[in-house]
Tab-separated table of C-alpha atoms in Angstrom:
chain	number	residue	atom	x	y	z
A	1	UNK	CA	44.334	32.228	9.993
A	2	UNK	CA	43.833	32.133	6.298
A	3	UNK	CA	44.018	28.193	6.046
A	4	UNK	CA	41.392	27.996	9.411
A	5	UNK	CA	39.248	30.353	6.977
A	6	UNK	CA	40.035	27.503	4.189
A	7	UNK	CA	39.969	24.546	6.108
A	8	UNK	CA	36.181	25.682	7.430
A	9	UNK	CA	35.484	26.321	3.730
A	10	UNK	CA	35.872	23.095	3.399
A	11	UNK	CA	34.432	21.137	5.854
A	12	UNK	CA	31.018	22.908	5.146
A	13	UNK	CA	31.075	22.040	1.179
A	14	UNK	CA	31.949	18.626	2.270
A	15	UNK	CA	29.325	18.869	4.906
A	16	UNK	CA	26.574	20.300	2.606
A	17	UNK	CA	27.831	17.628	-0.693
A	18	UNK	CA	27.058	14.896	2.195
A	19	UNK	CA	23.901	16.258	3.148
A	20	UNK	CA	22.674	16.404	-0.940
A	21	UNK	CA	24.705	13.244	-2.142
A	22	UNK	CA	23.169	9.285	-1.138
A	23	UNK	CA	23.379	8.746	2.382
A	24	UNK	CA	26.361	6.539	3.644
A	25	UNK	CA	23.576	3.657	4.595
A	26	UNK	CA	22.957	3.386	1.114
A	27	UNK	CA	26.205	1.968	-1.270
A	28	UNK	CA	27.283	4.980	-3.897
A	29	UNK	CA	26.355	2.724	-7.012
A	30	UNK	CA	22.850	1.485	-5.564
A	31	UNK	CA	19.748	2.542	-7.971
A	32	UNK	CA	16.344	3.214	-6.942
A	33	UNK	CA	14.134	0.829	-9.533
A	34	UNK	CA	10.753	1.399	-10.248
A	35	UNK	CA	8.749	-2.039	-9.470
A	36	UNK	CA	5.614	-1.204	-10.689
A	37	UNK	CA	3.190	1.962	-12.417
A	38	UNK	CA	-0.335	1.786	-10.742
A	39	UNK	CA	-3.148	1.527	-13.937
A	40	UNK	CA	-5.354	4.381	-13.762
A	41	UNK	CA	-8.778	2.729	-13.427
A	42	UNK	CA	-12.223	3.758	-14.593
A	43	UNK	CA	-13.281	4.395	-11.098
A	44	UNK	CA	-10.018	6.296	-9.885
A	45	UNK	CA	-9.960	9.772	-8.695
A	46	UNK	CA	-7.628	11.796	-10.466
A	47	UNK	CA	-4.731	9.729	-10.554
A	48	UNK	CA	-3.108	6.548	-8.762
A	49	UNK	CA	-1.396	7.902	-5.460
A	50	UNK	CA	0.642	5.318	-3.777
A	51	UNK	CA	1.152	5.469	0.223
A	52	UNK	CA	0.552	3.730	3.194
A	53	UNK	CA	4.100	1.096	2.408
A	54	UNK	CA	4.262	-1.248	5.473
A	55	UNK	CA	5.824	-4.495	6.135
A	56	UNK	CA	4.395	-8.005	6.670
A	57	UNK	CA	6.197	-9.421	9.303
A	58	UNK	CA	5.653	-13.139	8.961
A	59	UNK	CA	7.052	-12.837	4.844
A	60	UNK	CA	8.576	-9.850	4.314
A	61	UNK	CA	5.933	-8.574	1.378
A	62	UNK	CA	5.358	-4.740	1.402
A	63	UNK	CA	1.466	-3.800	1.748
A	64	UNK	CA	0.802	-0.877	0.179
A	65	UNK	CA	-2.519	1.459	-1.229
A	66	UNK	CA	-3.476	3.262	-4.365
A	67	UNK	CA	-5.695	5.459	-2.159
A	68	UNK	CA	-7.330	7.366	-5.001
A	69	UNK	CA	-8.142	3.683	-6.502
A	70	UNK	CA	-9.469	2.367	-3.363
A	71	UNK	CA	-7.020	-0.535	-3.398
A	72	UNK	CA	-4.586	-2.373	-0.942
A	73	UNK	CA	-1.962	-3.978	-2.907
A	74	UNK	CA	0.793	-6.517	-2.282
A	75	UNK	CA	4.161	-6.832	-3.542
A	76	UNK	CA	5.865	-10.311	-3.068
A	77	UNK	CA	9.370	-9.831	-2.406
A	78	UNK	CA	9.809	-13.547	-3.144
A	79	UNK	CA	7.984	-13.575	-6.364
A	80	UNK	CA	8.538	-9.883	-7.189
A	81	UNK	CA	5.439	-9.769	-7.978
A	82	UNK	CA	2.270	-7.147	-7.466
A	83	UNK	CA	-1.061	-8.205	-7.018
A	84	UNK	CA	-4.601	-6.429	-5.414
A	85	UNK	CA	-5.050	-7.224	-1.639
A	86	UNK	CA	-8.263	-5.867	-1.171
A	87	UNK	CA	-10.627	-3.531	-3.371
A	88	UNK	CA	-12.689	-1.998	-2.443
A	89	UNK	CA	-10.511	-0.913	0.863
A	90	UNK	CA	-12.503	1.992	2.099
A	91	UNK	CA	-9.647	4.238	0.486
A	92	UNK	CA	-7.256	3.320	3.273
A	93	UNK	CA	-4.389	5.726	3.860
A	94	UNK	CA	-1.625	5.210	6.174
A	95	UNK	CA	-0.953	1.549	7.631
A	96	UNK	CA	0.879	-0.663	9.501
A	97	UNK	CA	1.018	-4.217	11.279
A	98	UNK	CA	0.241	-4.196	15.023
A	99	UNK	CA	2.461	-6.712	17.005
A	100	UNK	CA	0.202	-9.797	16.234
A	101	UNK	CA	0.249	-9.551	12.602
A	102	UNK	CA	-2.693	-8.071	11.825
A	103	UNK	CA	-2.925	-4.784	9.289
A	104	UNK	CA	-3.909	-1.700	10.344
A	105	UNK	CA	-5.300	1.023	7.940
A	106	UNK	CA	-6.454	4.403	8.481
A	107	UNK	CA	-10.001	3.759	5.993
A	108	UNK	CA	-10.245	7.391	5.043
A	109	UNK	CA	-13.377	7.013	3.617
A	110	UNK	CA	-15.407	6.641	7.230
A	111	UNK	CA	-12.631	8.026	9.460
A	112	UNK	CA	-12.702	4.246	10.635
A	113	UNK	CA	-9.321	2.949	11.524
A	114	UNK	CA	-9.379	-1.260	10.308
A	115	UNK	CA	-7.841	-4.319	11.398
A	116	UNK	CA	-7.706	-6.611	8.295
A	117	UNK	CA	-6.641	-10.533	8.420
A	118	UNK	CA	-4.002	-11.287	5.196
A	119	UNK	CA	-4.857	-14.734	5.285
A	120	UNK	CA	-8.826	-14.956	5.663
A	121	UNK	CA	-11.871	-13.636	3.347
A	122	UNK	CA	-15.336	-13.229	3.909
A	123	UNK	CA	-18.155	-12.557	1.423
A	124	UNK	CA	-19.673	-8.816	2.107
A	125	UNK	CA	-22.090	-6.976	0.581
A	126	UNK	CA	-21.096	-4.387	-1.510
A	127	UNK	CA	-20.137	-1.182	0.105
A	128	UNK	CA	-21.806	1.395	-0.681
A	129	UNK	CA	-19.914	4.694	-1.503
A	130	UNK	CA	-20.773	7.770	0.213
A	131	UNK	CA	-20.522	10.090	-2.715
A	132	UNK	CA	-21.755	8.090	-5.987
A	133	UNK	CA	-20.928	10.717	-8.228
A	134	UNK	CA	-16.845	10.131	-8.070
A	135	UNK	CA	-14.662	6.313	-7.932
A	136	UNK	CA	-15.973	2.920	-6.544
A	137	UNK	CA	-19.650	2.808	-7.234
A	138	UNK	CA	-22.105	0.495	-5.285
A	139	UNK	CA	-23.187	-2.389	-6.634
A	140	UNK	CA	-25.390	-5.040	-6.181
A	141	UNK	CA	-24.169	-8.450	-5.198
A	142	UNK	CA	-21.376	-9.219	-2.786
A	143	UNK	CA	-17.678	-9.064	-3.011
A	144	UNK	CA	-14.801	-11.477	-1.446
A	145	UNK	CA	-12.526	-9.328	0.555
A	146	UNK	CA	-10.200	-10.348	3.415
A	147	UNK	CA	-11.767	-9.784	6.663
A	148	UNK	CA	-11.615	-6.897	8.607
A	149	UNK	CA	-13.159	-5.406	12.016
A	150	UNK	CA	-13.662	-1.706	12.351
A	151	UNK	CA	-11.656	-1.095	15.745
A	152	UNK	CA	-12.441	2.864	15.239
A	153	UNK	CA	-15.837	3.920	14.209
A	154	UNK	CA	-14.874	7.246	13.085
A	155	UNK	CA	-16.426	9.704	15.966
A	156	UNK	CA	-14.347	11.455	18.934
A	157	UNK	CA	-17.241	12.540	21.610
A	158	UNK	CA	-19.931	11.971	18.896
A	159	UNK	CA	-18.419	14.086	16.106
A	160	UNK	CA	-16.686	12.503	12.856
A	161	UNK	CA	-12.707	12.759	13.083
A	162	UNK	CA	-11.172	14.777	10.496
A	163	UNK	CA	-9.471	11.910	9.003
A	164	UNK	CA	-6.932	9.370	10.576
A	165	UNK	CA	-4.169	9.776	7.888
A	166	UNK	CA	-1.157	7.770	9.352
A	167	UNK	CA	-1.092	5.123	12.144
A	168	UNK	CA	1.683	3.785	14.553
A	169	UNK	CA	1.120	0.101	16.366
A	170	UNK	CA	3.140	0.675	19.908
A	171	UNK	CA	4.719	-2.322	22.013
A	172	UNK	CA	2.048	-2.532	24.040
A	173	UNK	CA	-0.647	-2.660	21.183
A	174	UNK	CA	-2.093	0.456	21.583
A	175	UNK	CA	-2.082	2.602	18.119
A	176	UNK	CA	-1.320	6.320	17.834
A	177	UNK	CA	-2.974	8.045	14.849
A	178	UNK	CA	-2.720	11.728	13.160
A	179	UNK	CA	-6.338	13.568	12.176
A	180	UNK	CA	-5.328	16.218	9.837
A	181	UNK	CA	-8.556	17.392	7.937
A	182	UNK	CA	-7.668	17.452	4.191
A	183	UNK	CA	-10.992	16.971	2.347
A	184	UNK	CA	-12.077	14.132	0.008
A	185	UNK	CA	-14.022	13.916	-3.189
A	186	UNK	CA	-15.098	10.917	-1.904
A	187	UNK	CA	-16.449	11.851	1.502
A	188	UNK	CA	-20.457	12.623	1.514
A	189	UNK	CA	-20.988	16.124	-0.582
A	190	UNK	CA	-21.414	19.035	1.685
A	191	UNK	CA	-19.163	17.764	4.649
A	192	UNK	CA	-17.527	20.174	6.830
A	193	UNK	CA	-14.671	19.394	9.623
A	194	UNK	CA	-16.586	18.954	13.327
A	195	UNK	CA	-13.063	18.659	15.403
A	196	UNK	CA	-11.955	21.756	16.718
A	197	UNK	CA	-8.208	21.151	16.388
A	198	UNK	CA	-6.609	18.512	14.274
A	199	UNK	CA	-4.312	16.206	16.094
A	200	UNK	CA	-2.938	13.071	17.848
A	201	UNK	CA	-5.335	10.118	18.755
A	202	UNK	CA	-4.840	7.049	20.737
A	203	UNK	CA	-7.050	3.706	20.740
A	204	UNK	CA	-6.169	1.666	24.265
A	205	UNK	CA	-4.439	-2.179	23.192
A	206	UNK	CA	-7.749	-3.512	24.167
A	207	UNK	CA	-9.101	-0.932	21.373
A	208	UNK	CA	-12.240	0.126	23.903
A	209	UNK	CA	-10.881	3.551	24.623
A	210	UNK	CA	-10.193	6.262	22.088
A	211	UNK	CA	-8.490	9.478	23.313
A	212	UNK	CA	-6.992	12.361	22.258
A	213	UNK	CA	-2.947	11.899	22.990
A	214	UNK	CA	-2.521	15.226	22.679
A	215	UNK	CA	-4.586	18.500	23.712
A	216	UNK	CA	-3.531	20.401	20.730
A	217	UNK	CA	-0.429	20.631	18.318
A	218	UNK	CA	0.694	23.932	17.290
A	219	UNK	CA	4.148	24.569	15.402
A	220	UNK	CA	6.950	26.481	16.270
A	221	UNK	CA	5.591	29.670	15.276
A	222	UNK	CA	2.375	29.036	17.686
A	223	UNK	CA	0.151	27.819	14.972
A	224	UNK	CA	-2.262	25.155	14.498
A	225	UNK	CA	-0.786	22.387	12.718
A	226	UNK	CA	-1.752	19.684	10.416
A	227	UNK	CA	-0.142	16.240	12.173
A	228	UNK	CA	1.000	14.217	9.315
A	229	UNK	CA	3.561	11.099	9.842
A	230	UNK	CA	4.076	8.964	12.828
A	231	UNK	CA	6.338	6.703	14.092
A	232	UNK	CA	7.354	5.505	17.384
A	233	UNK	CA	10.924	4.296	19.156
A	234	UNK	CA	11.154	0.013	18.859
A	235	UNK	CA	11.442	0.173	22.713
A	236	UNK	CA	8.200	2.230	22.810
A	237	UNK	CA	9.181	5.018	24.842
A	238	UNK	CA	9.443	7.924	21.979
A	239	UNK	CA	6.875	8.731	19.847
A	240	UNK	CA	7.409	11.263	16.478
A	241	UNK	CA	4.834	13.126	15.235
A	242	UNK	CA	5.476	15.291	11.804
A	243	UNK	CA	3.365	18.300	10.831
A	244	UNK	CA	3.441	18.505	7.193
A	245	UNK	CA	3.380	22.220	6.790
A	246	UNK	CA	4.867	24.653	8.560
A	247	UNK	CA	8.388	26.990	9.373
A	248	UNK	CA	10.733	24.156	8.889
A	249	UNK	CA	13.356	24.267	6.081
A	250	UNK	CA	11.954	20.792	4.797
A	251	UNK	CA	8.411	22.618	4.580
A	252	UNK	CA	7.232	21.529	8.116
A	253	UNK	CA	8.560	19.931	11.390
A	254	UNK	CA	9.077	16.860	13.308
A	255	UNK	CA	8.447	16.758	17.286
A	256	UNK	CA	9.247	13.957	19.665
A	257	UNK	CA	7.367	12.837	22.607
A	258	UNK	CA	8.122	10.822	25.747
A	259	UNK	CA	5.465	8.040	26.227
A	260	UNK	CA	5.075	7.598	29.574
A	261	UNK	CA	2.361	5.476	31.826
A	262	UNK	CA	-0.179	4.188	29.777
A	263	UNK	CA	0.317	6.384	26.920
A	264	UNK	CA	0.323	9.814	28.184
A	265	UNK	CA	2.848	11.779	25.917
A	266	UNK	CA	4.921	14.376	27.433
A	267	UNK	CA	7.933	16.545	26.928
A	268	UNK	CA	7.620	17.399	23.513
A	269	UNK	CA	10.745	18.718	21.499
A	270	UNK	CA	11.504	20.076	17.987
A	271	UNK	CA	13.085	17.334	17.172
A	272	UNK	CA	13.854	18.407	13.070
A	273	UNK	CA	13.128	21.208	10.881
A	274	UNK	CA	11.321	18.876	8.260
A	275	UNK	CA	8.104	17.837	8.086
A	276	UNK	CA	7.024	13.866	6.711
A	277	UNK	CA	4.549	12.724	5.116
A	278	UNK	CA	5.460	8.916	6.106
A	279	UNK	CA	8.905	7.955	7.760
A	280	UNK	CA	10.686	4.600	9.063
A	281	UNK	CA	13.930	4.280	10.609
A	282	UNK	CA	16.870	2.361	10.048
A	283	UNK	CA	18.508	0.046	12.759
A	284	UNK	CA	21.905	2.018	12.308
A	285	UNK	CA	19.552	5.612	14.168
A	286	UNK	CA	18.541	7.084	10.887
A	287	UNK	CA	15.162	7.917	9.881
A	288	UNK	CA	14.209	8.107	6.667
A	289	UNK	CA	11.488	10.805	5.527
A	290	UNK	CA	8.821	12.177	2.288
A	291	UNK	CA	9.961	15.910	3.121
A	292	UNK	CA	8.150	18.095	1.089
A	293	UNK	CA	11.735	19.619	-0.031
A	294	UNK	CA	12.366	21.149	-3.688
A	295	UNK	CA	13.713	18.312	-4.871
A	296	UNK	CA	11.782	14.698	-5.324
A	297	UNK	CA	13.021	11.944	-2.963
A	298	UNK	CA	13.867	10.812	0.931
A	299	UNK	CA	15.375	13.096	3.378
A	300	UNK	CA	17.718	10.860	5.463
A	301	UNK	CA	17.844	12.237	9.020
A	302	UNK	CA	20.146	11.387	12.004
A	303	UNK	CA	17.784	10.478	14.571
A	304	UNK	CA	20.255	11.506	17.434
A	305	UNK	CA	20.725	14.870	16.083
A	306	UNK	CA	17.802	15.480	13.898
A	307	UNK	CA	20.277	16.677	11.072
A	308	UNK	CA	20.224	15.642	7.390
A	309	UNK	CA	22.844	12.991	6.546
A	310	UNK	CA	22.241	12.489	2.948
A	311	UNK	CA	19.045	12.346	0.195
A	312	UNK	CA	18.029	9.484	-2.276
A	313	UNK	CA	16.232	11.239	-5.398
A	314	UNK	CA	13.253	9.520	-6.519
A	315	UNK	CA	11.821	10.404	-9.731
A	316	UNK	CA	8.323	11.007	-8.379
A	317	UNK	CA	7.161	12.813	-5.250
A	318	UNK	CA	7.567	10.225	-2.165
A	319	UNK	CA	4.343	10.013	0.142
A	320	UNK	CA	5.532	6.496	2.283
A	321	UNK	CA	8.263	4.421	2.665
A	322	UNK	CA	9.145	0.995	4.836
A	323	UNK	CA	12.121	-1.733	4.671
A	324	UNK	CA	10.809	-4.556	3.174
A	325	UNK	CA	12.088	-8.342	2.914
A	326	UNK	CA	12.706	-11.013	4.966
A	327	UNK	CA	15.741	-9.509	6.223
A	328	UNK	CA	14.534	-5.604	5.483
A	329	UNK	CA	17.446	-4.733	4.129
A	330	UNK	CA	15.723	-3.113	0.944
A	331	UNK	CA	13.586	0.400	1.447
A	332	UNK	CA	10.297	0.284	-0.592
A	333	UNK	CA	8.892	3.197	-1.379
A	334	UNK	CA	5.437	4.711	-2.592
A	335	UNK	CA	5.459	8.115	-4.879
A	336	UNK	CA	2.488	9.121	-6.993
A	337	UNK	CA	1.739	6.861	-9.308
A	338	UNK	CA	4.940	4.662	-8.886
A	339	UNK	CA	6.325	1.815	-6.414
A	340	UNK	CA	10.156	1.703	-6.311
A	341	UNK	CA	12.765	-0.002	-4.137
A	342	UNK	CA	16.504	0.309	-3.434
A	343	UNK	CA	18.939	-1.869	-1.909
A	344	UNK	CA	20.454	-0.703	1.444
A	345	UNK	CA	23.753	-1.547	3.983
A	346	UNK	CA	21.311	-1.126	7.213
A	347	UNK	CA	18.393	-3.014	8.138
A	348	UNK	CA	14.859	-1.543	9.041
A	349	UNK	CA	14.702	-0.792	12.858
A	350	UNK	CA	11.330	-2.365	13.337
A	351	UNK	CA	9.623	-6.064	13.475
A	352	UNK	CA	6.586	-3.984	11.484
A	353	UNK	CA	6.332	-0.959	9.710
């Protein structure tokens, strides 16, 4: 009886050193490297905050924003080298690339969701901010940026959205989007949230038809929640949702959803007890998560039991993260003011993210 008692002793410190240690899709001597420290600029707010890490498809390069800079930037993975994508960038949030290339960006600053070209410009004039008094400030002239159509103007039945923080491109081209409302310095002074619940949005592939996806989205203790990270299965058929805050251990939850005919999402589950700022997944059925945890780094989650397999440390606070490289084998990822990457043994699940 008394080695049972021992033997369980030990399989649950071996179980909880697993959990805490590098997970086993990352090699015990790998490093996570910081790439780059985003400049704090004359016209940033506060201080740099990295997110919105997606992949380019066709190259490999991770796009990513300083949102509180109002910049898109670039990293080559060829070159290793970071350079400005687009600025001003209507201080885009979340992204990704939809199934024909293009970027997606949540463009906080209108509510607008953006599909940008990464191999055209156009000459614009320049945008005007809505509140001068804080970052980018109007100017006269114009300014080269790459073009981009507003697919999302903003409104849901007339009224402004609270702001599309994350967005997921599905299979079939439609786009799923959270609307948390988390206010901006940069938004027009005096504004006040118009939804009445903040949750999940979807644009139709022929981006015509915006909808809410869901009628409302509560947490586990019945109340309203703030939908943060999103994600979807490569075959298209389960779609994860994260509220941020909330009962979860990892300071929030994850749900899943069945997406069934044309985009109707149904049987939801509590999938994990941690909530995500952004997540990807790994082709080996790991997903990989900025849970607001005690400690600084990415919560590695089995995606078949929605159980923590193991934790990479990052020195500063991850808000996004994507596998980058021609053969996405490396996992970029955005915290604060850094950029930083480390080498993997598993691939990234996805053609984009």
């Amino acid at each position: 009886m008394r080695s049972k008692f021992l033997a369980c002793l030990v399989a649950l410190a071996h179980g909880a050193a697993a959990q805490s240690g590098l997970p086993p899709t990352v090699d015990a001597s790998a490093k996570v490297t910081k790439l780059a420290t985003l400049p704090k600029e004359s016209y940033t707010v506060d201080q740099p905050f990295t997110e919105g890490a997606t992949r380019d498809p066709a190259t490999g390069d991770v796009y990513f924003v300083d949102q509180n800079s109002n910049k898109i930037l670039t990293w080559s993975v060829a070159d290793k080298k970071l350079s400005v994508f687009m600025h001003p960038a209507g201080y885009s949030n979340g992204m990704t690339f939809d199934k024909y290339g293009r970027l997606i960006a949540c463009a906080d600053e209108r509510n607008q969701l953006w599909e940008i070209s990464t191999n055209m410009t156009k000459s614009v004039p320049w945008p005007q901010s809505l509140n001068p008094t804080v970052g980018d400030k109007g100017k006269d002239g114009n300014v080269v940026l790459p073009e981009y159509n507003v697919i999302m103007d903003g409104k849901y039945n007339g009224k402004l959205l609270g702001g599309p923080n994350d967005v997921w491109a599905m299979p079939d081209n439609s786009l799923y989007f959270t609307d948390p409302y988390w206010s901006r310095k940069w938004w027009a002074s005096g504004r006040r949230a118009e939804q009445d619940i903040n949750t999940v949005y979807r644009l139709s592939p022929d981006r015509k038809t915006l909808t809410r996806a869901l009628a409302n989205f509560l947490t586990s203790d019945g109340k309203a929640g703030s939908p943060n990270g999103i994600i979807g299965s490569p075959d298209g058929k389960t779609l994860y949702v994260a509220a941020f805050q909330g009962p979860g251990s990892g300071g929030g939850e994850t749900y899943t959803y069945d997406v069934g005919a044309n985009g109707v999402l149904s049987n939801r589950r509590l999938w994990a007890q941690f909530g995500s700022d952004g997540m990807t997944m790994d082709n080996q059925g790991n997903m990989y998560m900025c849970a607001p945890v005690s400690r600084s780094g990415v919560t590695v989650v089995s995606i078949a039991t929605g159980k923590q397999v193991g934790f990479i440390p990052v020195p500063e606070s991850p808000a996004n993260l994507a596998f980058g490289g021609v053969d996405q084998s490396t996992l970029y990822i955005t915290a604060r003011t850094g950029f930083y990457s480390i080498p993997t043994k598993v691939k990234g699940a996805h053609l984009v993210k």
